[in-house]
Coordinates of C-alpha atoms in Angstrom, one line a residue:
Chain A
X1 CA -9.7 17.1 7.7
X2 CA -10.4 13.5 8.0
X3 CA -11.9 12.2 4.7
X4 CA -12.5 8.6 6.2
X5 CA -13.8 8.5 10.0
X6 CA -14.2 5.7 12.3
X7 CA -15.8 7.1 15.5
X8 CA -15.3 4.2 17.6
X9 CA -11.6 3.8 18.8
X10 CA -12.3 0.5 20.4
X11 CA -15.0 -2.2 20.6
X12 CA -15.4 -5.4 22.8
X13 CA -17.5 -8.2 21.8
X14 CA -18.2 -11.7 23.2
X15 CA -16.9 -14.6 21.3
X16 CA -19.9 -16.1 18.9
X17 CA -21.6 -12.5 18.8
X18 CA -21.7 -10.2 16.0
X19 CA -18.9 -7.5 15.7
X20 CA -20.1 -4.4 13.9
X21 CA -17.4 -1.9 12.8
X22 CA -18.5 1.5 11.3
X23 CA -17.1 3.6 9.0
X24 CA -18.1 7.1 7.5
X25 CA -16.7 9.3 4.9
X26 CA -17.0 12.6 3.5
X27 CA -15.8 12.6 -0.1
X28 CA -18.7 11.8 -2.5
X29 CA -15.9 11.0 -4.9
X30 CA -15.1 7.8 -3.2
X31 CA -16.3 4.8 -5.2
X32 CA -14.4 1.9 -3.8
X33 CA -14.1 1.0 -0.1
X34 CA -11.8 -1.7 1.7
X35 CA -11.2 -3.0 5.1
X36 CA -7.8 -4.0 6.5
X37 CA -7.1 -6.0 9.6
X38 CA -3.8 -5.3 11.5
X39 CA -2.1 -7.2 14.3
X40 CA 0.3 -5.2 16.6
X41 CA 3.8 -4.9 14.9
X42 CA 2.5 -6.2 11.7
X43 CA 1.4 -4.8 8.5
X44 CA -2.2 -4.6 7.6
X45 CA -3.6 -7.3 5.5
X46 CA -6.5 -6.8 3.2
X47 CA -9.8 -8.2 4.4
X48 CA -12.8 -7.3 2.0
X49 CA -13.8 -4.6 -0.4
X50 CA -17.0 -3.2 -1.9
X51 CA -17.6 -1.3 -5.0
X52 CA -20.0 1.7 -5.0
X53 CA -22.2 -0.1 -7.4
X54 CA -23.1 -2.5 -4.7
X55 CA -24.7 -2.2 -1.3
X56 CA -23.4 -5.6 0.2
X57 CA -20.4 -7.9 -0.3
X58 CA -19.9 -11.2 1.7
X59 CA -16.9 -13.4 2.3
X60 CA -17.3 -16.0 4.7
X61 CA -17.8 -14.4 8.2
X62 CA -17.2 -11.1 6.9
X63 CA -19.8 -8.9 5.3
X64 CA -19.5 -5.2 4.4
X65 CA -22.7 -3.1 3.9
X66 CA -22.4 0.4 2.0
X67 CA -25.0 3.1 2.4
X68 CA -24.0 5.6 -0.3
X69 CA -26.7 8.3 0.6
X70 CA -25.5 8.3 4.3
X71 CA -21.8 7.9 3.1
X72 CA -21.6 5.0 5.7
X73 CA -20.2 1.4 5.5
X74 CA -20.0 -1.2 8.1
X75 CA -18.2 -4.2 8.5
X76 CA -20.0 -7.4 10.1
X77 CA -18.1 -10.2 11.5
X78 CA -20.2 -13.1 12.4
X79 CA -19.5 -15.3 14.5
X80 CA -16.7 -13.1 16.1
X81 CA -13.5 -15.3 17.3
X82 CA -10.7 -14.5 19.6
X83 CA -8.4 -14.5 16.6
X84 CA -10.4 -11.6 15.2
X85 CA -9.0 -9.3 17.8
X86 CA -7.1 -6.6 16.0
X87 CA -7.3 -3.1 14.6
X88 CA -9.6 -2.7 11.7
X89 CA -9.1 0.1 9.1
X90 CA -11.5 1.3 6.9
X91 CA -10.2 2.8 3.4
X92 CA -11.5 4.5 0.4
X93 CA -10.2 5.5 -3.1
X94 CA -11.9 7.2 -6.1
X95 CA -11.9 6.7 -9.9
X96 CA -9.6 9.7 -10.3
X97 CA -7.0 8.1 -8.1
X98 CA -7.3 4.3 -7.5
X99 CA -3.7 4.0 -6.6
X100 CA -4.1 6.5 -3.6
X101 CA -6.0 5.1 -0.8
X102 CA -7.1 7.2 2.1
X103 CA -7.3 5.2 5.5
X104 CA -9.5 5.9 8.5
X105 CA -7.9 6.1 12.1
X106 CA -8.8 2.4 13.0
X107 CA -11.1 0.6 15.5
X108 CA -9.4 -1.9 17.8
X109 CA -11.7 -5.0 18.4
X110 CA -11.4 -7.3 21.3
X111 CA -13.2 -10.7 21.1
X112 CA -13.7 -11.9 24.6
X113 CA -13.7 -15.6 25.0
Chain B
X1 CA 8.2 -16.7 -1.8
X2 CA 6.7 -13.5 -2.9
X3 CA 6.2 -10.5 -0.7
X4 CA 7.4 -7.3 0.7
X5 CA 10.5 -6.9 2.9
X6 CA 11.2 -4.2 5.3
X7 CA 14.2 -4.1 7.3
X8 CA 15.2 -3.8 9.9
X9 CA 12.1 -4.4 12.2
X10 CA 13.4 -2.1 15.1
X11 CA 15.6 0.7 14.6
X12 CA 17.2 3.3 17.0
X13 CA 18.8 6.4 16.0
X14 CA 20.0 9.6 17.8
X15 CA 18.2 12.9 17.1
X16 CA 19.6 14.8 14.4
X17 CA 20.9 11.8 12.2
X18 CA 19.6 10.7 9.0
X19 CA 18.3 7.3 8.7
X20 CA 17.2 5.1 5.8
X21 CA 14.4 2.5 5.8
X22 CA 14.6 -0.5 3.2
X23 CA 11.5 -1.9 1.3
X24 CA 11.8 -4.6 -1.3
X25 CA 9.2 -6.4 -3.1
X26 CA 9.4 -9.2 -5.6
X27 CA 5.7 -8.9 -6.3
X28 CA 6.6 -7.1 -9.6
X29 CA 4.1 -4.4 -8.7
X30 CA 4.6 -1.0 -10.1
X31 CA 3.2 1.2 -7.5
X32 CA 4.9 1.4 -4.0
X33 CA 4.1 3.6 -1.0
X34 CA 5.3 4.6 2.4
X35 CA 2.8 5.3 5.3
X36 CA 3.4 6.2 8.9
X37 CA 1.4 4.9 11.7
X38 CA 0.8 6.9 14.9
X39 CA -1.8 5.8 17.5
X40 CA -5.1 7.0 17.0
X41 CA -4.3 8.6 13.6
X42 CA -4.4 5.5 11.0
X43 CA -2.1 5.3 8.2
X44 CA -0.8 8.6 6.8
X45 CA 0.8 8.6 3.3
X46 CA 4.2 10.0 3.2
X47 CA 5.5 9.2 -0.4
X48 CA 4.4 6.9 -3.3
X49 CA 5.6 5.9 -6.7
X50 CA 3.8 4.6 -9.7
X51 CA 6.8 4.0 -11.7
X52 CA 10.5 3.6 -11.7
X53 CA 12.2 7.0 -11.3
X54 CA 8.9 8.9 -10.5
X55 CA 7.5 9.6 -7.0
X56 CA 4.9 11.9 -5.6
X57 CA 4.5 13.6 -2.1
X58 CA 1.9 12.3 -0.1
X59 CA 0.2 14.2 2.8
X60 CA 3.1 14.3 5.2
X61 CA 6.3 14.4 3.1
X62 CA 8.2 17.2 4.8
X63 CA 11.3 15.8 6.5
X64 CA 11.3 12.7 4.3
X65 CA 12.9 11.7 1.0
X66 CA 12.6 8.6 -1.2
X67 CA 14.2 7.2 -4.5
X68 CA 12.8 4.8 -6.8
X69 CA 15.8 3.6 -9.1
X70 CA 14.7 -0.1 -9.3
X71 CA 11.0 -1.4 -9.5
X72 CA 11.8 -3.7 -6.8
X73 CA 13.1 -1.0 -4.3
X74 CA 11.7 2.1 -2.6
X75 CA 13.8 3.2 0.4
X76 CA 12.6 6.2 2.5
X77 CA 15.1 8.3 4.3
X78 CA 14.1 10.1 7.5
X79 CA 15.9 13.3 7.9
X80 CA 17.0 15.3 10.6
X81 CA 14.2 17.8 9.4
X82 CA 11.5 15.6 10.5
X83 CA 10.2 17.0 13.8
X84 CA 8.7 13.7 15.3
X85 CA 10.2 10.8 13.5
X86 CA 9.4 8.1 16.2
X87 CA 6.8 6.0 14.5
X88 CA 5.8 2.8 12.8
X89 CA 6.6 2.9 9.2
X90 CA 4.9 0.8 6.7
X91 CA 5.8 0.2 3.0
X92 CA 3.2 -1.1 0.4
X93 CA 2.7 -2.0 -3.1
X94 CA -0.2 -2.0 -5.4
X95 CA -0.7 -4.2 -8.5
X96 CA -2.7 -1.7 -10.3
X97 CA -6.2 -2.9 -9.3
X98 CA -9.0 -1.2 -7.4
X99 CA -6.8 0.4 -4.5
X100 CA -6.1 -3.1 -2.7
X101 CA -2.7 -2.7 -1.2
X102 CA -0.2 -5.3 0.0
X103 CA 1.7 -4.2 3.1
X104 CA 5.2 -5.2 4.4
X105 CA 5.7 -6.1 8.3
X106 CA 6.8 -2.6 9.1
X107 CA 9.8 -0.9 10.8
X108 CA 9.4 0.7 14.2
X109 CA 11.8 3.8 14.2
X110 CA 12.7 5.3 17.8
X111 CA 14.8 8.4 17.7
X112 CA 16.5 8.9 21.2

C-alpha cells in the first residue's frame, strides 16, 4: 500500500508556462515533505522541502504548497525551462523516524521548447 | 571533493551469482541507505544503517545483505536468492537532518 502517491506518471508543459506536480499521502504522521529531481542514470538531487507547520515554501522558481487537511502537496515550477525535464519524486518523513524517508513513484516532466 | 561514490556504474552478472555493489562517502554522515529503483515504482528501501556495525532491513530486504564496518562504506550484496535483481541501485546518506538525503550516481545491475 503506497503511503506517498503521485498519480500522474508523466506531464508535458510548454517552456515558460507553469508546471504543477501533485502528490498525495495517506499517513497522517508525516510532518516533513521533500521533492527530489532525477535525471536518467543519475541519483536524485534534493530540490525543496516543507515542514507541516507551513503551507508554502518558495525557492526561486520552485514553490511547494501543503494542504494538510487534504493530505496533498504540490510543486509549482514557474517559468518552466527545458532543463527542468526530469523525474520528480515526492517524499515524506515523520517525527518518529526522520531518518527513514518514503518516496512516491515519481512524475516524469517534459518541458517542450 | 565531498560526495558519494558508487562503483561500478554498470554491472553485468550471470544468474545465480552473488554480486557486491560498492558505496563510499566522505561526507562524514552517520546514516547510509540502499534503494532500488524500478520503472513506475519510485525508490524502495532495501537496507539502512544509522551507525557503524548496525543496520536495519527496509521494505524489500529479502535476497540482499549489507555490512557497515566503517562509517565511510556501506556495501550491498545482491545474492542469488533475490528473484529479480536487475534494477538501478542507489546509495544515499543523511546528515541527521529532517530527512534530506544525498544520493550517489547509482549502479545499474543487469543479471543475464
